[in-house]
Short mmCIF file of C-alpha atoms in Angstrom, two decimals:
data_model
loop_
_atom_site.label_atom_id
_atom_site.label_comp_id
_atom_site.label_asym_id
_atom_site.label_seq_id
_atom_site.Cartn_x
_atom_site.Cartn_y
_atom_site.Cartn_z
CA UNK A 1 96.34 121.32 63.29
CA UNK A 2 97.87 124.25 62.45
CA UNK A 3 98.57 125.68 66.13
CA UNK A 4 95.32 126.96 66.58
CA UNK A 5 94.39 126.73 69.76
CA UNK A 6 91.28 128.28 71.61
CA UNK A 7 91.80 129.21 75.02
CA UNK A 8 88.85 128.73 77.34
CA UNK A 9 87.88 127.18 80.53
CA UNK A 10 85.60 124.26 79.50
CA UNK A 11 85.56 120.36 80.02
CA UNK A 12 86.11 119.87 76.53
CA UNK A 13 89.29 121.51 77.17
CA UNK A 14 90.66 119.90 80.19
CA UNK A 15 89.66 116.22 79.12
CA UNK A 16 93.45 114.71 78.48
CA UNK A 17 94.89 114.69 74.91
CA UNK A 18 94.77 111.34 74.65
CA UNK A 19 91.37 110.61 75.40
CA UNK A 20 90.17 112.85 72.80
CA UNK A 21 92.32 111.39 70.02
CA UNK A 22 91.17 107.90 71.37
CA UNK A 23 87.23 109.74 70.66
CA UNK A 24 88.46 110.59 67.57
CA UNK A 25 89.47 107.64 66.04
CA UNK A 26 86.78 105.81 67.55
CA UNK A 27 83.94 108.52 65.83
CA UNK A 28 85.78 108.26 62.98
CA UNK A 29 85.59 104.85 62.23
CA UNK A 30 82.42 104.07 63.60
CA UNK A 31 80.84 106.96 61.44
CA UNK A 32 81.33 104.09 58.46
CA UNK A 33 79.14 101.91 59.99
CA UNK A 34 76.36 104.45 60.28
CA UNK A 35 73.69 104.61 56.78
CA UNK A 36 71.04 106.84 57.89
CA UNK A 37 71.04 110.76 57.11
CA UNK A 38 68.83 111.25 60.00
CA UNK A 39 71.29 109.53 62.24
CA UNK A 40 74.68 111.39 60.78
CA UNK A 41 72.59 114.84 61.08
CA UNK A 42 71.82 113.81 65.05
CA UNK A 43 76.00 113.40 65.10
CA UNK A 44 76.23 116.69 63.45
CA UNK A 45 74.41 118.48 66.02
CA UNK A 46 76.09 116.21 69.00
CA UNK A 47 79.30 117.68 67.39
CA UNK A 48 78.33 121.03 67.29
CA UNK A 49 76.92 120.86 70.65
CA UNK A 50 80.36 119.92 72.00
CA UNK A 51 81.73 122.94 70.08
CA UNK A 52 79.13 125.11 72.64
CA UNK A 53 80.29 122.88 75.91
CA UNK A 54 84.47 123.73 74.70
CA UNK A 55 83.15 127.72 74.42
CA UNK A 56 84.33 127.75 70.88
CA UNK A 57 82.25 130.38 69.03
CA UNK A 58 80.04 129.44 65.91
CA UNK A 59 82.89 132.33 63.56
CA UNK A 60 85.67 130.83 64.55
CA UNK A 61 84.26 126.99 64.28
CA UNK A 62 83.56 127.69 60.55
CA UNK A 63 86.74 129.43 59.72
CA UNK A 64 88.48 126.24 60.82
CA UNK A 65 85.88 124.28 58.45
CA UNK A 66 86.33 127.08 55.47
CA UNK A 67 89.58 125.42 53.64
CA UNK A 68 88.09 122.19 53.69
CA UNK A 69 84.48 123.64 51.48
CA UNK A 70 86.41 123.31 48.42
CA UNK A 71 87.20 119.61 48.62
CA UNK A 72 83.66 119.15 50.29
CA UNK A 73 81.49 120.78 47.62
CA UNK A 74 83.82 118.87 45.00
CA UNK A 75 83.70 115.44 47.10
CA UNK A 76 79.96 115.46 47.07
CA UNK A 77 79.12 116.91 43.26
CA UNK A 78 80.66 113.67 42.60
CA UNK A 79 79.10 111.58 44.42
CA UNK A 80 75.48 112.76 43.03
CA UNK A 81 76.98 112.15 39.67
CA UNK A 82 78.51 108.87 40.13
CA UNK A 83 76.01 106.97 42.95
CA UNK A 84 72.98 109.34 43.65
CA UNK A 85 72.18 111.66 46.22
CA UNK A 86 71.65 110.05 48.73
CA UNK A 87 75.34 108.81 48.84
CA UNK A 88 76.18 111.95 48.20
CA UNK A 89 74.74 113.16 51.37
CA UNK A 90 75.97 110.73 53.54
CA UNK A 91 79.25 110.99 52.48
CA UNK A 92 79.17 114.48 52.59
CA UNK A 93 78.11 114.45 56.35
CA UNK A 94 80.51 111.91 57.09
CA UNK A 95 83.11 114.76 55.87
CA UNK A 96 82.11 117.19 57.67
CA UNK A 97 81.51 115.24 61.26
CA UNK A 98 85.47 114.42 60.93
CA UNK A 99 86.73 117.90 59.88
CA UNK A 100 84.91 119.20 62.91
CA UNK A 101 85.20 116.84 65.25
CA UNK A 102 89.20 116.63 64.28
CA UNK A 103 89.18 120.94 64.18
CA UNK A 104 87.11 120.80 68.14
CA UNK A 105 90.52 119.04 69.04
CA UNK A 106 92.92 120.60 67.80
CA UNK A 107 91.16 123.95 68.99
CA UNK A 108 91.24 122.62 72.39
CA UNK A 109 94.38 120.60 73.04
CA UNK A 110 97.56 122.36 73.09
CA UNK A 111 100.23 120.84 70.60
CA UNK A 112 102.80 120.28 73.60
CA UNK A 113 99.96 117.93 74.99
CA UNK A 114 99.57 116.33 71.48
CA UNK A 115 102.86 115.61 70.89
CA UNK A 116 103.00 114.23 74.82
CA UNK A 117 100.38 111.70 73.87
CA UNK A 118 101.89 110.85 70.68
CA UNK A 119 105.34 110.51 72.81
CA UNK A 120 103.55 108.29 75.33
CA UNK A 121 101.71 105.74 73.08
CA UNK A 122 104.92 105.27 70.74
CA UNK A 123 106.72 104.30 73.72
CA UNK A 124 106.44 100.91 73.89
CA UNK A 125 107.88 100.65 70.57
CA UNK A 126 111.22 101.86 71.80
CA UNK A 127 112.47 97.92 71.45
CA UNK A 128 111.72 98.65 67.59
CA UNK A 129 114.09 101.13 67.11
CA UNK A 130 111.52 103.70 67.40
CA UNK A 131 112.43 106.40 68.98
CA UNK A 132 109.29 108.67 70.39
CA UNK A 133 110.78 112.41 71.34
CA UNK A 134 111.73 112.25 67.51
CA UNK A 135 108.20 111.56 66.19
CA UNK A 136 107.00 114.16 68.79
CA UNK A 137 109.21 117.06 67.33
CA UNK A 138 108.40 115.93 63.69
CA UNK A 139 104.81 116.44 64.52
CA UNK A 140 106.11 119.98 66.27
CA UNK A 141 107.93 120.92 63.36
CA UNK A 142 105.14 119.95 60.84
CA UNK A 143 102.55 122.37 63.10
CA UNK A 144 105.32 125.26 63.06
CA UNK A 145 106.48 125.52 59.40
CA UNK A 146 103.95 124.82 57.24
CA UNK A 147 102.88 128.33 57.42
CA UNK A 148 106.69 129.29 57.11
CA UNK A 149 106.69 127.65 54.22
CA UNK A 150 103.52 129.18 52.56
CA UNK A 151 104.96 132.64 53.52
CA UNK A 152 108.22 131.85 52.25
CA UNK A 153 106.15 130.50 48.75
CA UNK A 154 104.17 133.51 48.57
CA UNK A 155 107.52 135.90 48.66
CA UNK A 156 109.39 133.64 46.05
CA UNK A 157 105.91 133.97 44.46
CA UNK A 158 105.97 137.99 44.74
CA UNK A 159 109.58 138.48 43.60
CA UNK A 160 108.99 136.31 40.24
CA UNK A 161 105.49 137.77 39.53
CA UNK A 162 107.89 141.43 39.87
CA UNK A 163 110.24 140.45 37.25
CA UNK A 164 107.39 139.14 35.05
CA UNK A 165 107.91 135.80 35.42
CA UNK A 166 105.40 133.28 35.56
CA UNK A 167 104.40 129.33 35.95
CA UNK A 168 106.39 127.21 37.99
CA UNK A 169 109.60 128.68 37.94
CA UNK A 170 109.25 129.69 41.41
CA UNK A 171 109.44 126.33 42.59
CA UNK A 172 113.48 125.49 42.06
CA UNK A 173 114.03 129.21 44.66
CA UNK A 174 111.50 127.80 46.72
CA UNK A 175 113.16 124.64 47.29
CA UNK A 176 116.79 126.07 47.68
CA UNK A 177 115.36 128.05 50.06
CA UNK A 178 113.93 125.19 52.00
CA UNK A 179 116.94 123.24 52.07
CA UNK A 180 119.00 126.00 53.72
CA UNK A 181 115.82 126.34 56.49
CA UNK A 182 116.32 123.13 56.79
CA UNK A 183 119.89 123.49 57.30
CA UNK A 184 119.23 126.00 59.71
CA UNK A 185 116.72 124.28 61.58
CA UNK A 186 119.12 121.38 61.98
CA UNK A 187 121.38 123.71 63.98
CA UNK A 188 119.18 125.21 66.13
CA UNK A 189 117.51 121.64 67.23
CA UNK A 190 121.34 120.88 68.14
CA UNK A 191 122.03 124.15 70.00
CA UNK A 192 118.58 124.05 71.47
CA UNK A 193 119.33 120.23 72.87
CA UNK A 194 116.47 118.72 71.08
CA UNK A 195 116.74 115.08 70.56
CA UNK A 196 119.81 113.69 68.71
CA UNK B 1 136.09 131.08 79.64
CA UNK B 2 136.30 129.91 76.42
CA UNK B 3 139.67 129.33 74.33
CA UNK B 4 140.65 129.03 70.93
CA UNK B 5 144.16 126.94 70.60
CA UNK B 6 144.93 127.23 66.82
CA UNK B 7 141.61 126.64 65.24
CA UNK B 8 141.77 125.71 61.41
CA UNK B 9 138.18 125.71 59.74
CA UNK B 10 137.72 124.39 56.24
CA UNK B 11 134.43 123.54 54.54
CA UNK B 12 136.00 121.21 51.36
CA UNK B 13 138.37 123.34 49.28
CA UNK B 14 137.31 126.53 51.24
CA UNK B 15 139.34 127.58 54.10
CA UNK B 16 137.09 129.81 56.34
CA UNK B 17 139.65 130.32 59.09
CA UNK B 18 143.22 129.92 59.24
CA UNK B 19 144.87 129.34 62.99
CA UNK B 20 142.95 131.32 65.65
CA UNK B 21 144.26 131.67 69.02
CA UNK B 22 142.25 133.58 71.41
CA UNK B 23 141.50 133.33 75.49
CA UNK B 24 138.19 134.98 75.95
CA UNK B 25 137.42 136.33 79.06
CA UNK B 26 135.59 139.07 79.64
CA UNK B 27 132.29 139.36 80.36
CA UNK B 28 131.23 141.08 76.78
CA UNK B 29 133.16 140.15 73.88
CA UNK B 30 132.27 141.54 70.48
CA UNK B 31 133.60 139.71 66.68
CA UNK B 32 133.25 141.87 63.96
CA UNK B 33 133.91 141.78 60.00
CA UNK B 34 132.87 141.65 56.50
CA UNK B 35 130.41 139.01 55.46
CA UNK B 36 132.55 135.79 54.56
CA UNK B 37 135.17 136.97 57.15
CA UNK B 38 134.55 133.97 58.85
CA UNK B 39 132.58 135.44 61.88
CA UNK B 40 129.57 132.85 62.03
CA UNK B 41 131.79 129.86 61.67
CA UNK B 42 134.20 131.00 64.42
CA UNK B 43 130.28 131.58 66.62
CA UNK B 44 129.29 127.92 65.83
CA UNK B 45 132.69 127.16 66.88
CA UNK B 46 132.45 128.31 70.33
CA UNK B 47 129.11 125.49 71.47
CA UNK B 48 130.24 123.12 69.34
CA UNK B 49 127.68 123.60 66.48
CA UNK B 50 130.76 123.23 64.53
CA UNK B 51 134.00 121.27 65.32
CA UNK B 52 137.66 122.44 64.21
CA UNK B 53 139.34 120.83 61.57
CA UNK B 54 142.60 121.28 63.34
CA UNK B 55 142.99 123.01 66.82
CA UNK B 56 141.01 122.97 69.73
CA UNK B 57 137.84 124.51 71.22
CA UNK B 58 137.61 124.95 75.21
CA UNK B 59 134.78 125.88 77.18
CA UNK B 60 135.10 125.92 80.68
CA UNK B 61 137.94 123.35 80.09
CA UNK B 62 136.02 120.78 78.50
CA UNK B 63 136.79 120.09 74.82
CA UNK B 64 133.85 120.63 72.13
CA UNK B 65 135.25 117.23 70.39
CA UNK B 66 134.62 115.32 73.47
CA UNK B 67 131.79 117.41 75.48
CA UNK B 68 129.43 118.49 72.93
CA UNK B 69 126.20 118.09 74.74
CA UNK B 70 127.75 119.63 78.72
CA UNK B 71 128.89 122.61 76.68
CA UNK B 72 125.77 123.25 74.68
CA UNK B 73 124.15 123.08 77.98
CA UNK B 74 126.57 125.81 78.80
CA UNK B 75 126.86 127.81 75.88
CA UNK B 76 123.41 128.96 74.57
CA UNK B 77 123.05 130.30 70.92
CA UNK B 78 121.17 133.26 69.27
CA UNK B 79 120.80 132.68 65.38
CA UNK B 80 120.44 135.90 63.23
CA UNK B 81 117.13 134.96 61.93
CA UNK B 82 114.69 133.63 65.08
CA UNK B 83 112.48 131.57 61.79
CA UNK B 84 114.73 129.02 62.33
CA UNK B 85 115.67 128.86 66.22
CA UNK B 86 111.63 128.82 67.21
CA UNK B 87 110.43 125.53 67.13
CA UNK B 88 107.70 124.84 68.75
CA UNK B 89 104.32 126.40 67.47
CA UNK B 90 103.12 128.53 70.09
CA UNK B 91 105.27 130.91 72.14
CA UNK B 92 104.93 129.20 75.62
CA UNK B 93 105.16 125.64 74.13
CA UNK B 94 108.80 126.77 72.42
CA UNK B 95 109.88 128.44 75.82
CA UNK B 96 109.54 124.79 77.05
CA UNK B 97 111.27 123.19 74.67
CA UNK B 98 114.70 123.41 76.30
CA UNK B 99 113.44 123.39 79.54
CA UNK B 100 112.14 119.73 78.59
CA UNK B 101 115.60 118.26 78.11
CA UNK B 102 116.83 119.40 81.59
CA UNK B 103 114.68 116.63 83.59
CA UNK B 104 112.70 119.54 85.42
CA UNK B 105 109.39 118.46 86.84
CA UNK B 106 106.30 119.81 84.56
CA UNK B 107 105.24 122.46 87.67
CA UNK B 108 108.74 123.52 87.60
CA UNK B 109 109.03 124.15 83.72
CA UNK B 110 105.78 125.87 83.95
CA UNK B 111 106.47 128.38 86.36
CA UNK B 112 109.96 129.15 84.33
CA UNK B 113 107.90 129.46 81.33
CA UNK B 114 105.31 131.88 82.95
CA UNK B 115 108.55 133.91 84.47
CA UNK B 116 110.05 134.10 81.26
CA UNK B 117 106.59 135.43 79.44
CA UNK B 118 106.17 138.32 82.05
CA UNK B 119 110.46 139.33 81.76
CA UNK B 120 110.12 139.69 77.98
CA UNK B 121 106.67 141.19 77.70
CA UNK B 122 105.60 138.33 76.07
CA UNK B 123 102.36 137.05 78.27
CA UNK B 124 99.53 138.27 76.22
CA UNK B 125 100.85 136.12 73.66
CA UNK B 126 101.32 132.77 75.57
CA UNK B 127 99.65 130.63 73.33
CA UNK B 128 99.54 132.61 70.13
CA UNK B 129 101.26 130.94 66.97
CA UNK B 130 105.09 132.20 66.58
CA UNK B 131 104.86 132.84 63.38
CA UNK B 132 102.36 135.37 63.99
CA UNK B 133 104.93 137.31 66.21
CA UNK B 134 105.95 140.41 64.70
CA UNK B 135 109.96 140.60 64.20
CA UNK B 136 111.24 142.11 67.21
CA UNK B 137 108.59 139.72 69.32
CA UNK B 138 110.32 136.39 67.69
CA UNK B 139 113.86 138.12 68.37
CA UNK B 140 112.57 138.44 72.02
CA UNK B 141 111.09 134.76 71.85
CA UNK B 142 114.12 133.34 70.48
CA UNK B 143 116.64 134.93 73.33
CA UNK B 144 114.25 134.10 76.22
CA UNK B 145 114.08 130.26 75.09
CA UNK B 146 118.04 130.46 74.90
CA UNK B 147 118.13 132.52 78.50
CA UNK B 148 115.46 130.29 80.36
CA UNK B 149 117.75 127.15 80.59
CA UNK B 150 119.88 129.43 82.20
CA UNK B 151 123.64 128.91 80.14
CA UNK B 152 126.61 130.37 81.57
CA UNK B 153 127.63 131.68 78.51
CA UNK B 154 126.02 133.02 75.33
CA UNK B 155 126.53 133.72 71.86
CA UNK B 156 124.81 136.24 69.22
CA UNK B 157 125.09 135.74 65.86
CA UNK B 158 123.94 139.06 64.49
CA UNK B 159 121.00 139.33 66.77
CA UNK B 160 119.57 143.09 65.40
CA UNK B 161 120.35 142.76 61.55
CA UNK B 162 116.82 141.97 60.95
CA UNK B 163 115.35 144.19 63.57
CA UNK B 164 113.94 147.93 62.84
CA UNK B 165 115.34 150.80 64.59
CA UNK B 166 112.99 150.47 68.24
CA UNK B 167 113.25 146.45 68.26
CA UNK B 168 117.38 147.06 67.15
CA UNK B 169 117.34 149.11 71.11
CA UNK B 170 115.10 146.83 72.57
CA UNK B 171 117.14 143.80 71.98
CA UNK B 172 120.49 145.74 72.71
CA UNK B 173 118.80 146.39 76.19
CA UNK B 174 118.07 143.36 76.82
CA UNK B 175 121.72 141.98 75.54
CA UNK B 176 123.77 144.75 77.64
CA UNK B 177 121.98 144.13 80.70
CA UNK B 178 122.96 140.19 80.66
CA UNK B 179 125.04 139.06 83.40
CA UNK B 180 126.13 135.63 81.50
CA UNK B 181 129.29 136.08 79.27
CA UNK B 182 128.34 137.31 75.94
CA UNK B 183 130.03 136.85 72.54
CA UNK B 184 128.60 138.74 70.02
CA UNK B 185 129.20 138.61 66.71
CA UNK B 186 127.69 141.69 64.61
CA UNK B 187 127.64 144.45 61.95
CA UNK B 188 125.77 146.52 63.80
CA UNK B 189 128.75 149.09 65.33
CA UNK B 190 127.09 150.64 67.76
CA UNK B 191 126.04 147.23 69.63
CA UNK B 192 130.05 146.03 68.83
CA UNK B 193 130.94 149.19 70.97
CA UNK B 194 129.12 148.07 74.18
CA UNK B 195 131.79 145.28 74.15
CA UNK B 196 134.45 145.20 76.94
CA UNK B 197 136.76 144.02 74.11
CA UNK B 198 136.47 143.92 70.33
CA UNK B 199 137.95 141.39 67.58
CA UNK B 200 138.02 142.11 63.75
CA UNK B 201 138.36 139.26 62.03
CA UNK B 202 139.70 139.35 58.34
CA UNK B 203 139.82 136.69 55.83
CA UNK B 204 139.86 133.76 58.84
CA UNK B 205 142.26 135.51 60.70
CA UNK B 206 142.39 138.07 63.47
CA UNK B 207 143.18 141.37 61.94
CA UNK B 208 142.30 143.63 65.13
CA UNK B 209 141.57 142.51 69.10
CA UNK B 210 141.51 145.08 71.74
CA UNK B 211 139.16 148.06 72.91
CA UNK B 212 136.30 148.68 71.32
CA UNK B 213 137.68 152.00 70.14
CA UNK B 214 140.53 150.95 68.82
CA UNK B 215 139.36 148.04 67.08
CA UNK B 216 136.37 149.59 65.36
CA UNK B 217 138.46 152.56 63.91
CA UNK B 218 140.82 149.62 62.30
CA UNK B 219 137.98 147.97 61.60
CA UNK B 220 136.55 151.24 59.79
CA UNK B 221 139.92 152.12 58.42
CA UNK B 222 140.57 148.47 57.05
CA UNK B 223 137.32 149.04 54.39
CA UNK B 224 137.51 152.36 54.09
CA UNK B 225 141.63 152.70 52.73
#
């Protein structure tokens, strides 16, 4: 959910945020209840037919799916080792269906209108002490830094493969360097009047 | 206006600035000095991102202490490094993010948010992720989500230290041609001598305040004797 957002004028796109995470969830669980590889290879091709309706081309569809191959691949080698292939394959559908189904919305919903719906359902918990606009910006802030943080990784990363250094060493600049963004960040939710 | 009634900063042990006074006025006011001068903490001072340890901090009469949310309303802030003031994702979603808190009605925040794309040049990258922005972009992204809640005052900390030479003029453009009040604290010389008035601050304390010719030569002459 890494901000990625397609821009395109499609149905897929201007269904509301909530109703796709509602889809979501209910694909997502009812995908456990399905045992046939015909049937999970008919869901397959319902999801990529949805990527067509949203406009989203086929290259940038499997980019979104390319981190996940790894963990895939490795998911279903053990599978055929420990149950047979036929698990295998089912689970390794089941995979897949999620990663694109969960990519399709993030590639079409806009993070403000995410973090809306996530604002609106926690609502009624108010009573509980929960308090929504702050779960809203943590999933805001999540979206934003995570590739701040890989870029700020990959420089601590730089400067101690320059010296000759190696391992893990990086890790204690890496978190001082974290805390003070942190820091920082604090500030600027403050001066920005985010919520208290 | 904003005034400083013998302000007294300390963080622990560490005394950052030792009994400021100041009235400030005019419309462009520049702080200068060496790093650990104290130059930040009397920035974070003037919105309340910081409170006093002793003294007082006025904005428009009301008290930081007491009026800390009314006088960040008023007082918008520009962090050195826009990494940290950009929170939202996506360009357009962080340009709303202030606007959100001011109880303006969705069409409303959208058509500020669409303004502020076109002022700054930043429409062909309404919905691209910030942190693909090139420097000067998330400089440009940063002020506009301070300027579009529309403060009455505004302070820089060190808004063009990170900026190459044609972002460093773009973003002194845009600064010089603000009609708010601006406080601006900087290294950057040039920028300082823009300023309607210049203060050199020196270990806490004001060592210079006047024009911005005479203040930058004692500033200059202070590190150079």
């Amino acid at each position: 959910m890494l901000s990625l957002y397609h821009e395109a004028r499609s149905p897929v796109h201007r269904s509301p945020a909530g109703a796709k995470l509602a889809v979501l969830l209910a694909v997502g669980t009812g995908l456990f209840f399905v045992r046939s590889i015909a049937a999970l290879g008919a869901v397959l091709l319902v999801v990529a037919l949805c990527y067509a309706v949203a406009k989203v081309p086929a290259r940038v569809g499997l980019r979104q799916l390319r981190p996940v191959l790894p963990v895939l691949i490795a998911i279903v080698i053990a599978q055929l080792v420990l149950t047979g292939w036929v698990t295998a394959v089912l689970v390794g559908q089941r995979v897949l269906v999620l990663v694109a189904l969960a990519n399709l919305v993030t590639l079409t919903t806009r993070t403000s209108a995410m973090i809306d719906t996530v604002e609106a359902v926690l609502r009624p918990l108010r009573p509980l002490g929960v308090r929504p606009e702050r779960v809203g910006l943590l999933v805001a802030l999540t979206i934003r830094f995570v590739p701040v943080l890989k870029e700020q990784a990959d420089q601590v990363r730089a400067a101690h493969r320059a010296r000759g250094l190696r391992g893990t060493r990086f890790l204690t600049p890496l978190l001082i360097k974290t805390l003070r963004l942190a820091d920082g960040l604090g500030s600027a939710i403050e001066a920005r009047g985010g919520p208290d | 206006m904003i005034e400083l009634e013998n302000v007294h900063h300390d963080y622990g042990d560490h005394k950052v600035l030792g009994g400021i006074s100041l009235t400030l006025a005019e419309p462009r006011i520049a702080i200068v000095g060496a790093n650990g001068s104290g130059k930040s903490t009397l920035a974070r001072l003037l919105n309340g991102l910081l409170l006093p340890t002793s003294g007082r901090v006025r904005v428009d009469g009301l008290d930081t202490k007491k009026d800390g949310k009314a006088i960040r309303r008023k007082v918008g802030f520009v962090f050195q490094d826009p990494d940290i003031q950009i929170i939202m994702p996506t360009v357009a979603e962080d340009l709303d993010f202030g606007l959100k808190r001011h109880g303006l009605t969705r069409e409303r925040r959208a058509a500020k948010v669409t303004a502020a794309l076109l002022e700054h040049g930043l429409d062909q990258h309404r919905d691209h992720p910030a942190h693909l922005l090139s420097g000067g972009q998330k400089q440009l992204l940063a002020i506009a989500a301070v300027l579009i809640t529309d403060p009455t005052h505004l302070v820089f900390d060190e808004p063009t230290t990170l900026l190459d030479l044609p972002n460093r003029h773009r973003v002194t453009r845009l600064i010089t041609g603000l009609t708010q009040q601006v406080v601006l604290v900087t290294h950057d010389l040039d920028l300082a001598a823009t300023a309607d008035r210049v203060i050199v601050l020196d270990h806490g304390t004001v060592f210079a305040d006047g024009p911005p010719a005479r203040s930058i030569d004692a500033y200059v002459a202070l590190h150079t004797a």
